[in-house]
């Protein structure tokens, strides 16, 4: 059977771990050096090898960024670990367009999806294999790996959502996922 669909050669999803493959996969790697300012124990982060990988993102982008009505598909893999008492985590972002939502679905591992609304109220949803999470367009979102193995989740978001990292770089989230008495605990931030 021949297919002449323009997207038929996009690639494949490995449903065992969520990883993507094919010629069209985009990839980025985030290291301790790139995330140093995100963790509250900055001096601890500066003591680590800056090339230590915290997470990797793969995504399919069948349409250019900003296209009306398009979708992206991604897979994020966060290593287990902590900087001081804070679990390895993503940068986290608001969407540039606050009316563009997103789905996350956990494939492997254990984690926390940290969410924050426009008033800085911050809460989390537990991530376990199979858990599905809907992120409203005006909620900032960050994921922390609270388990002992790699955390992998899939994401689907609109092509025209955009990433607003600046608000997070300036003000952070209203709370952080910290290890307290051996357990992941959401602790309110001072600022
Ligand atoms: C998911 C999606 C991506 C995002 C990635 C990493 O795959 O939400 O849009 O880039 O996670 O998160 P961040 O950009 O906050 O580092
Ligand atoms: Zn997003």
Short mmCIF file of C-alpha atoms and ligand atoms in Angstrom, two decimals:
data_model
loop_
_atom_site.label_atom_id
_atom_site.label_comp_id
_atom_site.label_asym_id
_atom_site.label_seq_id
_atom_site.Cartn_x
_atom_site.Cartn_y
_atom_site.Cartn_z
CA UNK A 1 0.00 0.00 0.00
CA UNK A 2 1.56 3.32 -1.06
CA UNK A 3 0.98 6.47 0.94
CA UNK A 4 1.61 9.90 -0.48
CA UNK A 5 0.70 11.71 2.73
CA UNK A 6 3.04 14.68 3.37
CA UNK A 7 3.48 13.52 7.01
CA UNK A 8 3.73 9.73 6.57
CA UNK A 9 7.51 9.76 7.17
CA UNK A 10 7.32 11.82 10.38
CA UNK A 11 8.71 9.01 12.54
CA UNK A 12 7.66 6.54 15.22
CA UNK A 13 6.83 6.42 18.96
CA UNK A 14 8.22 3.57 21.05
CA UNK A 15 5.29 2.98 23.41
CA UNK A 16 7.46 1.13 25.92
CA UNK A 17 9.39 4.25 26.87
CA UNK A 18 7.81 7.04 24.80
CA UNK A 19 11.01 7.72 22.86
CA UNK A 20 10.75 9.09 19.32
CA UNK A 21 12.77 8.07 16.30
CA UNK A 22 13.06 8.99 12.65
CA UNK A 23 14.77 11.59 10.52
CA UNK A 24 12.39 14.37 11.62
CA UNK A 25 12.99 14.19 15.38
CA UNK A 26 14.26 17.39 16.98
CA UNK A 27 16.29 16.97 20.18
CA UNK A 28 17.64 19.14 22.95
CA UNK A 29 19.64 18.35 26.07
CA UNK A 30 19.49 20.39 29.30
CA UNK A 31 22.48 20.28 31.61
CA UNK A 32 23.24 21.44 35.16
CA UNK A 33 25.17 24.37 33.63
CA UNK A 34 22.05 25.56 31.76
CA UNK A 35 19.74 25.15 34.77
CA UNK A 36 21.94 26.49 37.54
CA UNK A 37 19.68 29.48 38.25
CA UNK A 38 16.51 27.37 38.48
CA UNK A 39 17.50 25.51 41.66
CA UNK A 40 17.26 27.17 45.03
CA UNK A 41 20.60 25.79 46.27
CA UNK A 42 22.61 27.54 43.60
CA UNK A 43 25.99 26.88 45.29
CA UNK A 44 25.26 23.12 45.27
CA UNK A 45 24.51 23.34 41.52
CA UNK A 46 27.76 25.20 40.92
CA UNK A 47 29.70 22.41 42.65
CA UNK A 48 28.47 19.81 40.12
CA UNK A 49 29.98 19.10 36.70
CA UNK A 50 28.10 21.62 34.48
CA UNK A 51 27.84 19.04 31.67
CA UNK A 52 25.76 16.65 33.83
CA UNK A 53 22.53 15.94 31.93
CA UNK A 54 19.30 16.72 33.80
CA UNK A 55 16.83 16.10 30.98
CA UNK A 56 16.44 15.51 27.27
CA UNK A 57 13.53 16.55 25.05
CA UNK A 58 12.60 15.06 21.68
CA UNK A 59 9.78 16.45 19.55
CA UNK A 60 8.08 16.26 16.17
CA UNK A 61 7.34 19.65 14.65
CA UNK A 62 5.39 19.00 11.45
CA UNK A 63 4.50 22.71 11.12
CA UNK A 64 6.59 25.84 11.71
CA UNK A 65 6.26 27.43 15.18
CA UNK A 66 3.36 29.86 15.27
CA UNK A 67 1.21 28.05 12.67
CA UNK A 68 -2.50 28.42 13.53
CA UNK A 69 -4.14 25.19 14.64
CA UNK A 70 -1.11 22.89 14.36
CA UNK A 71 0.16 20.45 17.03
CA UNK A 72 3.56 19.32 18.33
CA UNK A 73 4.34 15.98 19.93
CA UNK A 74 7.19 15.57 22.43
CA UNK A 75 8.89 13.18 24.81
CA UNK A 76 10.84 14.37 27.85
CA UNK A 77 13.22 12.17 29.89
CA UNK A 78 14.35 13.53 33.27
CA UNK A 79 17.21 11.76 35.06
CA UNK A 80 16.80 10.83 38.73
CA UNK A 81 18.73 13.03 41.13
CA UNK A 82 18.73 16.15 43.25
CA UNK A 83 20.63 19.37 43.65
CA UNK A 84 20.79 19.69 47.41
CA UNK A 85 17.25 18.86 48.51
CA UNK A 86 15.57 19.80 45.21
CA UNK A 87 14.65 17.11 42.69
CA UNK A 88 15.92 17.31 39.11
CA UNK A 89 13.30 19.20 37.12
CA UNK A 90 12.53 21.01 33.87
CA UNK A 91 12.87 24.77 33.46
CA UNK A 92 9.10 25.12 33.41
CA UNK A 93 7.19 27.71 31.43
CA UNK A 94 3.96 29.54 30.78
CA UNK A 95 2.71 29.47 27.22
CA UNK A 96 3.30 32.71 25.33
CA UNK A 97 -0.40 32.49 24.45
CA UNK A 98 -2.29 31.98 27.70
CA UNK A 99 -5.23 30.39 25.83
CA UNK A 100 -3.24 27.39 24.59
CA UNK A 101 -3.44 24.19 26.70
CA UNK A 102 -1.33 21.01 26.70
CA UNK A 103 -1.53 17.30 27.55
CA UNK A 104 1.18 15.42 29.47
CA UNK A 105 1.07 11.61 29.86
CA UNK A 106 3.53 9.65 31.99
CA UNK A 107 5.21 6.62 30.44
CA UNK A 108 7.86 5.63 33.00
CA UNK A 109 8.99 6.59 36.47
CA UNK A 110 7.54 8.77 39.20
CA UNK A 111 7.28 12.49 39.38
CA UNK A 112 5.32 15.62 40.08
CA UNK A 113 3.73 17.99 37.62
CA UNK A 114 4.00 21.37 39.34
CA UNK A 115 1.34 23.83 38.20
CA UNK A 116 0.94 27.54 38.91
CA UNK A 117 -1.91 29.88 38.00
CA UNK A 118 -1.76 33.60 37.21
CA UNK A 119 -2.10 34.48 40.92
CA UNK A 120 1.01 32.31 41.72
CA UNK A 121 -1.09 29.68 43.50
CA UNK A 122 1.03 26.53 43.06
CA UNK A 123 0.05 22.87 43.41
CA UNK A 124 1.05 19.51 41.89
CA UNK A 125 -0.32 16.35 40.32
CA UNK A 126 1.41 13.03 40.96
CA UNK A 127 2.89 11.45 37.83
CA UNK A 128 2.95 7.64 37.59
CA UNK A 129 2.99 5.36 34.53
CA UNK A 130 -0.23 5.97 32.61
CA UNK A 131 -1.26 9.15 34.40
CA UNK A 132 -2.74 11.75 32.06
CA UNK A 133 -2.57 15.47 32.83
CA UNK A 134 -4.39 18.36 31.23
CA UNK A 135 -2.65 21.70 31.60
CA UNK A 136 -4.86 24.73 31.16
CA UNK A 137 -3.53 27.41 28.84
CA UNK A 138 -2.85 29.92 31.62
CA UNK A 139 -1.08 27.53 34.02
CA UNK A 140 2.72 27.47 34.23
CA UNK A 141 4.05 23.89 34.25
CA UNK A 142 7.25 22.21 35.43
CA UNK A 143 8.03 18.52 36.04
CA UNK A 144 10.23 17.13 38.85
CA UNK A 145 11.57 13.56 38.89
CA UNK A 146 10.85 12.39 42.45
CA UNK A 147 11.70 8.72 41.84
CA UNK A 148 14.81 6.57 41.64
CA UNK A 149 14.60 5.88 37.88
CA UNK A 150 14.36 8.01 34.74
CA UNK A 151 10.98 9.79 34.40
CA UNK A 152 9.57 9.82 30.87
CA UNK A 153 6.45 11.62 29.73
CA UNK A 154 4.79 12.48 26.45
CA UNK A 155 3.42 15.91 25.62
CA UNK A 156 1.13 17.35 22.98
CA UNK A 157 0.80 21.12 22.59
CA UNK A 158 -0.35 23.66 19.99
CA UNK A 159 2.08 24.97 17.39
CA UNK A 160 1.22 28.54 18.31
CA UNK A 161 1.44 28.13 22.13
CA UNK A 162 5.00 29.46 22.45
CA UNK A 163 7.21 29.19 25.55
CA UNK A 164 7.36 32.06 28.05
CA UNK A 165 10.44 31.26 30.15
CA UNK A 166 11.02 34.83 31.22
CA UNK A 167 8.27 35.00 33.85
CA UNK A 168 9.68 31.85 35.47
CA UNK A 169 13.30 33.07 35.26
CA UNK A 170 12.22 36.32 36.96
CA UNK A 171 9.82 35.08 39.65
CA UNK A 172 10.05 31.26 39.73
CA UNK A 173 7.11 29.12 40.84
CA UNK A 174 5.23 29.74 44.08
CA UNK A 175 6.58 26.46 45.52
CA UNK A 176 9.38 23.92 45.03
CA UNK A 177 9.44 20.11 45.15
CA UNK A 178 11.94 19.31 47.91
CA UNK A 179 13.03 16.16 49.71
CA UNK A 180 11.83 16.50 53.33
CA UNK A 181 12.29 13.59 55.76
CA UNK A 182 13.04 11.41 52.74
CA UNK A 183 9.80 12.28 50.97
CA UNK A 184 8.95 14.64 48.09
CA UNK A 185 7.16 17.63 49.58
CA UNK A 186 5.87 20.79 47.93
CA UNK A 187 7.32 23.68 49.90
CA UNK A 188 6.22 27.28 49.39
CA UNK A 189 8.94 29.61 48.15
CA UNK A 190 9.90 32.69 50.11
CA UNK A 191 9.64 34.97 47.07
C1 LIG B 1 7.42 19.01 27.20
C2 LIG B 1 6.75 20.15 26.45
C3 LIG B 1 7.77 20.99 25.74
C4 LIG B 1 8.83 21.44 26.72
C5 LIG B 1 9.47 20.26 27.44
C6 LIG B 1 10.49 20.63 28.50
O1 LIG B 1 7.96 18.11 26.29
O2 LIG B 1 6.02 20.94 27.36
O3 LIG B 1 7.13 22.11 25.15
O4 LIG B 1 9.82 22.21 26.04
O5 LIG B 1 8.43 19.50 28.07
O6 LIG B 1 10.02 21.63 29.38
P1 LIG B 1 10.71 23.08 29.46
O7 LIG B 1 10.58 23.71 28.08
O8 LIG B 1 9.92 23.80 30.51
O9 LIG B 1 12.14 22.88 29.81
ZN1 LIG B 2 3.95 23.84 27.69
#
